[in-house]
mmCIF file of C-alpha atoms and ligand atoms in Angstrom:
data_model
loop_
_atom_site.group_PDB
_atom_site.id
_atom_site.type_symbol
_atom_site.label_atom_id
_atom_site.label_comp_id
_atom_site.label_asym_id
_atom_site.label_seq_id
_atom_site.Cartn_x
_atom_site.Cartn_y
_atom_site.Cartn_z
ATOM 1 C CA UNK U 209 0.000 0.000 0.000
ATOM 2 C CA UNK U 210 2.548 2.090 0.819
ATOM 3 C CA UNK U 211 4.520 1.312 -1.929
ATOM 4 C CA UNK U 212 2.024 2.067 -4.691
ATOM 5 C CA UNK U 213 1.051 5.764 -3.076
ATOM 6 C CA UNK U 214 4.599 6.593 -3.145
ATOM 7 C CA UNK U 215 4.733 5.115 -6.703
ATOM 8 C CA UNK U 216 1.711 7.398 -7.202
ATOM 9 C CA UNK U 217 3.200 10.341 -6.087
ATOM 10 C CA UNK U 218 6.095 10.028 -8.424
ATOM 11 C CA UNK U 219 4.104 9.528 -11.196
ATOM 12 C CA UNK U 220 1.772 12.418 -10.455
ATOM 13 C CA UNK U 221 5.183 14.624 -10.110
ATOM 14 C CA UNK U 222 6.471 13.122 -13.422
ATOM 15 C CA UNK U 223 3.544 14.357 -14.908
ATOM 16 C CA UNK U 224 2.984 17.725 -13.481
ATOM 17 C CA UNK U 225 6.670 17.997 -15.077
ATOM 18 C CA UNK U 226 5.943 17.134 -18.335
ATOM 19 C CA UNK U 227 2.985 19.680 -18.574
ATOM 20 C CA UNK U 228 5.012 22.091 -17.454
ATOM 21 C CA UNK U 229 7.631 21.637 -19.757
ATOM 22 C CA UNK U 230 5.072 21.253 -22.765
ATOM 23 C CA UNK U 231 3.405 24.467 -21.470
ATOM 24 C CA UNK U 232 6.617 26.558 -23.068
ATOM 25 C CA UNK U 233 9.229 25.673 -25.250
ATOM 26 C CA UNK U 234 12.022 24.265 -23.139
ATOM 27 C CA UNK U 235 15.210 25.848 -21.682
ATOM 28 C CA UNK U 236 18.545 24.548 -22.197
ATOM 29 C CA UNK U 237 21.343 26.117 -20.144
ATOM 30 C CA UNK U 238 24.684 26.295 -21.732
ATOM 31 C CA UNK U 239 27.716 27.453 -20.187
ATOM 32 C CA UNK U 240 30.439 29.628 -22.099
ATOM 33 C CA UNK U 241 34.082 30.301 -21.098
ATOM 34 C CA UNK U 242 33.924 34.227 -21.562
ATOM 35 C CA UNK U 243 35.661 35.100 -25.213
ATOM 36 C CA UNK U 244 34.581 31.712 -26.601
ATOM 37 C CA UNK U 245 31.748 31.132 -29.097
ATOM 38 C CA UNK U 246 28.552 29.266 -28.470
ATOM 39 C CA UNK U 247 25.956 27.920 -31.421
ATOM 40 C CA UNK U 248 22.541 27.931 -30.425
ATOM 41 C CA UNK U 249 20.204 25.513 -32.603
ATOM 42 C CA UNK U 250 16.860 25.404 -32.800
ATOM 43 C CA UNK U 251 16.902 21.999 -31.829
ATOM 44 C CA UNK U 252 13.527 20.701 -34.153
ATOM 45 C CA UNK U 253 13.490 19.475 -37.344
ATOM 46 C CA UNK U 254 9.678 20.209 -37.873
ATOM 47 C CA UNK U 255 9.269 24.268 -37.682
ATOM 48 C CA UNK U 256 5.749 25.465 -37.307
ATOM 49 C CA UNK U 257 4.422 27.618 -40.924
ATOM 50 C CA UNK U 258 6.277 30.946 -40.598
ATOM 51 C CA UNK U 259 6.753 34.242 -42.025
ATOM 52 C CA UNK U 260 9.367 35.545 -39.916
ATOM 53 C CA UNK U 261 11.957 33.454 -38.358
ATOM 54 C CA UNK U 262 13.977 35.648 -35.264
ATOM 55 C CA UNK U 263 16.454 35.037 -32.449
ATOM 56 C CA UNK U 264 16.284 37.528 -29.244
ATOM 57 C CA UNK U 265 17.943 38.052 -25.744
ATOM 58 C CA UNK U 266 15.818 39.081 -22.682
ATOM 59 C CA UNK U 267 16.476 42.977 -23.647
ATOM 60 C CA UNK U 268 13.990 43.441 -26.049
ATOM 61 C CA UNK U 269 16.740 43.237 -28.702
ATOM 62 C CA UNK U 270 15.758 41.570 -31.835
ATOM 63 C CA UNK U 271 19.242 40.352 -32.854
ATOM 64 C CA UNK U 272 18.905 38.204 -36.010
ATOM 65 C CA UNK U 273 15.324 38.504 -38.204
ATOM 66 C CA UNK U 274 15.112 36.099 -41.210
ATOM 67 C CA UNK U 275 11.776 36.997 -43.890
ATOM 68 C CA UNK U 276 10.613 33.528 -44.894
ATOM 69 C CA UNK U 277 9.264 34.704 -48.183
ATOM 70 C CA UNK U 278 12.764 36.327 -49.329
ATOM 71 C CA UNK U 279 15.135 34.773 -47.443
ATOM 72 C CA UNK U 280 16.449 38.010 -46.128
ATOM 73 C CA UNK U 281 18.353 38.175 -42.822
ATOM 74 C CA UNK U 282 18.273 41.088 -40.611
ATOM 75 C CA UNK U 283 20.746 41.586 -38.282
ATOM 76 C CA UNK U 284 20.707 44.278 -34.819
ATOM 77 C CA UNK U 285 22.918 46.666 -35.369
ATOM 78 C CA UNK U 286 25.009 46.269 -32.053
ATOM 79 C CA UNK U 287 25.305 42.445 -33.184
ATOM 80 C CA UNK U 288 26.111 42.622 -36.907
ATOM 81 C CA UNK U 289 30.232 42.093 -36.047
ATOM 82 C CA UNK U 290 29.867 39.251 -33.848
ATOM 83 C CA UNK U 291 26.566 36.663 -34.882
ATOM 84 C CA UNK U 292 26.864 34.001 -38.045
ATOM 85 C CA UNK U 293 23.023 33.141 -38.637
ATOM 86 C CA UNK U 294 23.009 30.142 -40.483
ATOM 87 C CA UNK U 295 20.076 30.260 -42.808
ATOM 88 C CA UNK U 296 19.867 26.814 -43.402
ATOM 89 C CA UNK U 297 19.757 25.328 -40.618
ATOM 90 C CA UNK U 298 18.514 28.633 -38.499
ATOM 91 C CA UNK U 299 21.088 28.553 -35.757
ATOM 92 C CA UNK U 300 22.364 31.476 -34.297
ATOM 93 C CA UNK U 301 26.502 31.428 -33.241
ATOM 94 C CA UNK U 302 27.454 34.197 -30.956
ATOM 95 C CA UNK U 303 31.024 35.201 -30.808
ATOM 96 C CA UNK U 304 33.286 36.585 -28.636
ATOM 97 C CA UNK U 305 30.819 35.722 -25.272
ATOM 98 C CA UNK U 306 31.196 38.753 -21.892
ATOM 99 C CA UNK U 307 29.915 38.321 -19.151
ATOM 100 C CA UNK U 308 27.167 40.865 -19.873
ATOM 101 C CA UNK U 309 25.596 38.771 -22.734
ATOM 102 C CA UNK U 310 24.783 36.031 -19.513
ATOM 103 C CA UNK U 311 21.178 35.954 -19.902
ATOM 104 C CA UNK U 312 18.737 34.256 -22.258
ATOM 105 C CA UNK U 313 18.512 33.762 -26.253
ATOM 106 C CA UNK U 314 15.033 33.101 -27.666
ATOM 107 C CA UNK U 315 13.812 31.931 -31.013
ATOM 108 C CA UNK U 316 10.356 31.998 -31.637
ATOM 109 C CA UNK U 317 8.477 32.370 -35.195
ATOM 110 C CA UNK U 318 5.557 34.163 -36.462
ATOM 111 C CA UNK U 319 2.875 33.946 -39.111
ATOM 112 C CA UNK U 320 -0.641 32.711 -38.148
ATOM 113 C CA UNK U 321 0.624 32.545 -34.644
ATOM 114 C CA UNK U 322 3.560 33.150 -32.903
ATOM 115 C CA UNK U 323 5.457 30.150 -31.348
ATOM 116 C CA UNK U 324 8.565 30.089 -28.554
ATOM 117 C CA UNK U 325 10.886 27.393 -30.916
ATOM 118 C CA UNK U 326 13.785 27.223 -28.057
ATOM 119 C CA UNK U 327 14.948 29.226 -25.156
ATOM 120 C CA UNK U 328 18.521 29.286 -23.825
ATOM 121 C CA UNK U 329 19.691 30.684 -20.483
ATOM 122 C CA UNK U 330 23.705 31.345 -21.331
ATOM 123 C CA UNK U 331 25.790 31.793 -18.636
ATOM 124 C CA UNK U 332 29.201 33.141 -19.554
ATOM 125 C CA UNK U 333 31.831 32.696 -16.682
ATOM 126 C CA UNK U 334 35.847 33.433 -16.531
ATOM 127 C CA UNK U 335 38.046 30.255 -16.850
ATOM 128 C CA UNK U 336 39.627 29.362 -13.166
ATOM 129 C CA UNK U 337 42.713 30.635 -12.358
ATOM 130 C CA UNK U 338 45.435 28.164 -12.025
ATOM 131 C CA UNK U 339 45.812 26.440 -8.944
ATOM 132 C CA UNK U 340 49.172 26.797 -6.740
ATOM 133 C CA UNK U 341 50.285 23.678 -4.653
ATOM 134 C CA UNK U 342 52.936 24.768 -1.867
ATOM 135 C CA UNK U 343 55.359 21.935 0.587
ATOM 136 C CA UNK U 344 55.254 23.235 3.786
ATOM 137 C CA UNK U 345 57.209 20.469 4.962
ATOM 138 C CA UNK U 346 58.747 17.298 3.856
ATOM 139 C CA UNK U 347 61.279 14.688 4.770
ATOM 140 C CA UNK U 348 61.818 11.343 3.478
ATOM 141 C CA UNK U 349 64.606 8.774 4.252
ATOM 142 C CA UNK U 350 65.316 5.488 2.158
ATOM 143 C CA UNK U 351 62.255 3.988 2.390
ATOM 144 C CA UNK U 352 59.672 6.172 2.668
ATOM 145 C CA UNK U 353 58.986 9.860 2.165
ATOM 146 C CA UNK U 354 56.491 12.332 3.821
ATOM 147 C CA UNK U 355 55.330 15.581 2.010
ATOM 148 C CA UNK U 356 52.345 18.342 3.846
ATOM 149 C CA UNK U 357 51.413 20.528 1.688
ATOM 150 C CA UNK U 358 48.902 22.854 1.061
ATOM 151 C CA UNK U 359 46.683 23.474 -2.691
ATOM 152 C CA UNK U 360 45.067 26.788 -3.235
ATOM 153 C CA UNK U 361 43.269 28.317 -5.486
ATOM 154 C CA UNK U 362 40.864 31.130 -5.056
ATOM 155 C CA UNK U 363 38.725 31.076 -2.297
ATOM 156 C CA UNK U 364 39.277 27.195 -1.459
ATOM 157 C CA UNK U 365 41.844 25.379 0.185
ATOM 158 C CA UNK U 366 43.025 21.710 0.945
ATOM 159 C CA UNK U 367 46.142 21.069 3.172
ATOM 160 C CA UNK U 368 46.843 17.578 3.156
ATOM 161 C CA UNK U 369 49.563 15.101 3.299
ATOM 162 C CA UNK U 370 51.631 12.541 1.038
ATOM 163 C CA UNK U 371 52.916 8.867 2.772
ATOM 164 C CA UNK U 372 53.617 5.686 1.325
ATOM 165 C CA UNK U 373 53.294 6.840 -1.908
ATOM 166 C CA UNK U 374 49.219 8.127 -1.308
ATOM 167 C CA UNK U 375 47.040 10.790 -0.169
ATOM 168 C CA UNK U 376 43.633 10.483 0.794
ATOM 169 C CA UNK U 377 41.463 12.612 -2.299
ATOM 170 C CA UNK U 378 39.891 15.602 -1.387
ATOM 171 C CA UNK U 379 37.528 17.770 -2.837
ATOM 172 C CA UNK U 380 36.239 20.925 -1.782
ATOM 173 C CA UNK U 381 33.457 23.203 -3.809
ATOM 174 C CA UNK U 382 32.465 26.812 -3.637
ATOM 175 C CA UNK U 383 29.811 27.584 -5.901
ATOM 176 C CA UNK U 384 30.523 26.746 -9.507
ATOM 177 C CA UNK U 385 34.374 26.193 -8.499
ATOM 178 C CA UNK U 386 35.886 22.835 -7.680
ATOM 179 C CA UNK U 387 39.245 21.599 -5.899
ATOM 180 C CA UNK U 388 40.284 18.366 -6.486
ATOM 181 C CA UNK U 389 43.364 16.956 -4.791
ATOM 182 C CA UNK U 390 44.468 13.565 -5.972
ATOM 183 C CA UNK U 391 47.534 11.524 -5.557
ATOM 184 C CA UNK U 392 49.709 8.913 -8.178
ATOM 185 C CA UNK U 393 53.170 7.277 -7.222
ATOM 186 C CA UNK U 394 54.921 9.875 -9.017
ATOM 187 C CA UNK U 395 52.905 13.129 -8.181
ATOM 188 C CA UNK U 396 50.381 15.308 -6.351
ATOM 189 C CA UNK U 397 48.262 16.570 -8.946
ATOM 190 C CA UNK U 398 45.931 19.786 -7.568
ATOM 191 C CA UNK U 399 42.778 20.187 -10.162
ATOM 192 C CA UNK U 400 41.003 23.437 -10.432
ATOM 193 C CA UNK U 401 37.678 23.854 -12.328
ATOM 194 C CA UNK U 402 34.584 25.282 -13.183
ATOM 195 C CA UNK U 403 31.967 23.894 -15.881
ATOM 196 C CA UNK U 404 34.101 25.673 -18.106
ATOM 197 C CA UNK U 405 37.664 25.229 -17.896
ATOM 198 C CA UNK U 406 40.293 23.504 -15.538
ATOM 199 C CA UNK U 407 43.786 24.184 -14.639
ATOM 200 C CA UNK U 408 46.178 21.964 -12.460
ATOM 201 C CA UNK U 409 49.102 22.269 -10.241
ATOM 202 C CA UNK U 410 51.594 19.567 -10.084
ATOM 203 C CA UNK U 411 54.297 18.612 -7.835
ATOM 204 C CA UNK U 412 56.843 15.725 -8.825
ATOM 205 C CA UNK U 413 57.349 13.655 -5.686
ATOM 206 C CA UNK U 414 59.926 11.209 -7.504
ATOM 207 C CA UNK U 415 62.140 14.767 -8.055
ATOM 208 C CA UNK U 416 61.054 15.908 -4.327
ATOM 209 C CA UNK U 417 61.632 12.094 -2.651
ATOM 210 C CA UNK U 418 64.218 10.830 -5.259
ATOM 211 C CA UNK U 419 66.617 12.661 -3.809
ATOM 212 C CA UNK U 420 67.292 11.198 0.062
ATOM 213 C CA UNK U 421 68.041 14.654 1.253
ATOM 214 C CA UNK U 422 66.624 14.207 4.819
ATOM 215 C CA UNK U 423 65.417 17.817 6.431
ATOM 216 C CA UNK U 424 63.196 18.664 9.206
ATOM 217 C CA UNK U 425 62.932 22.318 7.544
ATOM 218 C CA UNK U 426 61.071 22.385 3.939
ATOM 219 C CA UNK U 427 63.416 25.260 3.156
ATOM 220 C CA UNK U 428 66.210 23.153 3.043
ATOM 221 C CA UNK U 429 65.076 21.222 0.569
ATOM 222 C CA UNK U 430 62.904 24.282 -1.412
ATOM 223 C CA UNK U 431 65.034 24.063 -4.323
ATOM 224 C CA UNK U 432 64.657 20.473 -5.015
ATOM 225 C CA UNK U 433 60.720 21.135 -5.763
ATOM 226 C CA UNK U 434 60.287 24.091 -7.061
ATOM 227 C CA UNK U 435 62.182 22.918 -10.617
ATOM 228 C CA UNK U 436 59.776 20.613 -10.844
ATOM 229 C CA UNK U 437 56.690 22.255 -10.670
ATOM 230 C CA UNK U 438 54.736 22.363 -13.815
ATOM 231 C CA UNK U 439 51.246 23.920 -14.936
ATOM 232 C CA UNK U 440 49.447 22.743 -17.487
ATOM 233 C CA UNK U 441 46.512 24.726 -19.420
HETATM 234 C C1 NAG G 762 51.955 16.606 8.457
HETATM 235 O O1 NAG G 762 50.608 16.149 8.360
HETATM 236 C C2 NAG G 762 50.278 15.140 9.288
HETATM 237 C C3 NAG G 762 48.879 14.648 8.949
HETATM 238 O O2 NAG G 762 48.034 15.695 8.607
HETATM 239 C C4 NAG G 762 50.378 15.712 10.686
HETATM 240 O O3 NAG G 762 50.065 14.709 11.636
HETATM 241 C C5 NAG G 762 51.792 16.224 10.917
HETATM 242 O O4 NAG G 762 51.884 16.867 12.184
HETATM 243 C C6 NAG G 762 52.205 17.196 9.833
HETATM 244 N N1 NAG G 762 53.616 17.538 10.000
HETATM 245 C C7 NAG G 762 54.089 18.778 9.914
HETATM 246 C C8 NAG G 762 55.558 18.944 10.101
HETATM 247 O O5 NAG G 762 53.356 19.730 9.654
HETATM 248 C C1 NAG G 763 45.585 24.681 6.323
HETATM 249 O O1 NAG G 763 46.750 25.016 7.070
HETATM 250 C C2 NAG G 763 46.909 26.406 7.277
HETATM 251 C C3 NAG G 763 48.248 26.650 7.987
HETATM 252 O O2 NAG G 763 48.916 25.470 8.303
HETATM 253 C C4 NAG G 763 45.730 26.920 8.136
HETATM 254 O O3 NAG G 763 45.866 28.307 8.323
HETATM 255 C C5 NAG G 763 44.427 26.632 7.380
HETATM 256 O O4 NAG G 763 43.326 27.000 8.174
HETATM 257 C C6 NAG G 763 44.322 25.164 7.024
HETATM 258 N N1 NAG G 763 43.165 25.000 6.157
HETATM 259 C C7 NAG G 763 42.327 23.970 6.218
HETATM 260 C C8 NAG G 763 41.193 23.960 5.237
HETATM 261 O O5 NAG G 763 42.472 23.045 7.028
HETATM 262 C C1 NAG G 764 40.475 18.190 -13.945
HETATM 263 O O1 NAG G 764 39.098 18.219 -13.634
HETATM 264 C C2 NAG G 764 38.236 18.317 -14.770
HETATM 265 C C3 NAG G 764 36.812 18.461 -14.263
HETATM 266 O O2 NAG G 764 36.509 17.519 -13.296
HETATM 267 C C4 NAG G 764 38.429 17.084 -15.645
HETATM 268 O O3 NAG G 764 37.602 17.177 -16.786
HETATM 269 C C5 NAG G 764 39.895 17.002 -16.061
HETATM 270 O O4 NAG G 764 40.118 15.837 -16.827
HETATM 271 C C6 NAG G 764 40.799 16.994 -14.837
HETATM 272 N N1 NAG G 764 42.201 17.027 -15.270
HETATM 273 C C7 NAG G 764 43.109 16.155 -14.842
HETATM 274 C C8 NAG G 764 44.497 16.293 -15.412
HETATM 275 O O5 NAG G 764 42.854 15.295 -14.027
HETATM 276 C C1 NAG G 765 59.226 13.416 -12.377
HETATM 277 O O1 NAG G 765 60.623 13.609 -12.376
HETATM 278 C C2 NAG G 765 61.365 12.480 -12.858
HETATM 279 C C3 NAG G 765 62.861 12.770 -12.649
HETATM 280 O O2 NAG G 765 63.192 14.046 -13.146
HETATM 281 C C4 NAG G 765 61.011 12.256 -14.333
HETATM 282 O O3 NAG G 765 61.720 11.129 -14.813
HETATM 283 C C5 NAG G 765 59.514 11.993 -14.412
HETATM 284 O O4 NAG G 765 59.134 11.845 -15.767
HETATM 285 C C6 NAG G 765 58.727 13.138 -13.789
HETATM 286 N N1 NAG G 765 57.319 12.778 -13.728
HETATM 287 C C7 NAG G 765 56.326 13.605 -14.060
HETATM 288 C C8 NAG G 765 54.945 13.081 -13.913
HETATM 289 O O5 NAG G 765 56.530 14.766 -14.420
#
């Protein structure tokens, strides 16, 4: 009994979604590393009858107007240097993404009635800055090595520490930003990243261990890691 009303309930929220999504066109969120392109596509194959064919952003600008009947295209003056319209397949590519163009893209058609085709809600957000992994201590002898150290990057930290050739993972989040610390034989390897981008720190523990230099005080041994530090993009 208890079983089928919760069954029930899902269905009845399954449903309540699907009329709401049928009630307007849907909206796809797309995220865009600011300076990059995005394409927006209509995303049917089966356009209602139309005489005018346009894409819009929640401004009231009209950026891109195509006339069914002559196969014109219109472009908004503040757009016509940065927008390919494909009139073909109708999708709209918008170049050189700020911040400021966050926000959403419309296309909708009109003749005997007007009709919402696709919405988009584009957020444009900053690639990460690279993260920076720092030793604050380390000392090994033949047989086994210890490193602490400490990734940042932005507003998130992880200290953590390197033994017997592991650390535990970590992962810490703020908002749309992610640190991920993770651990091989060879290296630490510090991973920063949004939905757009990601940029990692690395430190080479076979360069910082290799060497049997035994020291209580990471400075001693600062110059044996820092060489080895490498970023990659
Ligand atoms: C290194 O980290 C371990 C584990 O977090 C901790 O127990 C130890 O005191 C740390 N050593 C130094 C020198 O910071
Ligand atoms: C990491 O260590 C530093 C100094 O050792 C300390 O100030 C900081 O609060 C620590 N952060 C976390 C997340 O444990
Ligand atoms: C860093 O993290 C991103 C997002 O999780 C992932 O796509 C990427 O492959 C990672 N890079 C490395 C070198 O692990
Ligand atoms: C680490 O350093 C050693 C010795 O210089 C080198 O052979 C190895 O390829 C390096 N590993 C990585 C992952 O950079």
């Amino acid at each position: 009994m208890f079983v089928t009303m919760a069954v029930d309930h899902l269905l009845t929220s399954f449903i309540l979604l699907l009329i709401c999504n049928t009630g307007f066109s849907a909206e796809i969120s797309v995220f865009v590393k600011t300076g990059d392109s995005v394409q927006l596509d209509i995303q049917t194959q089966e356009l209602p009858e139309f005489d005018l064919l346009s894409w819009r952003n929640d401004k009231s600008v009209i950026i891109v107007r195509y006339i069914h009947e002559s196969r014109e295209v219109k472009l908004h003056s503040s757009y016509k240097d940065r927008v390919d319209f494909n009139d073909e397949t109708f999708s709209l590519t918008l170049k050189n993404m700020q911040k400021t163009d966050t926000g959403f893209y419309t296309a909708r058609t009109s003749g005997e009635s007007e009709n919402n085709i696709v919405t988009y809600r584009v957020s444009v957000i900053d690639a990460v800055d690279a993260p920076v992994l720092t030793v604050n201590s380390h000392w090994s002898s033949s047989d086994s090595c210890t490193v602490n150290f400490t990734c940042r990057a932005h507003d998130l930290m992880i200290n953590s520490s390197y033994q017997n050739n592991r650390c535990s993972p970590e992962e810490v989040t703020s908002q749309i930003n992610t640190l991920i610390l993770d651990c091989s034989e060879e290296s630490i390897i510090c991973n920063h990243s949004n939905t757009v981008s990601w940029k990692i720190d690395r430190i080479n523990i076979t360069q910082l261990c290799g060497d049997l230099c035994v020291c209580e005080d990471g400075r001693f041994c600062s110059t044996g890691y820092t060489d080895t530090r490498t970023t990659r993009v």
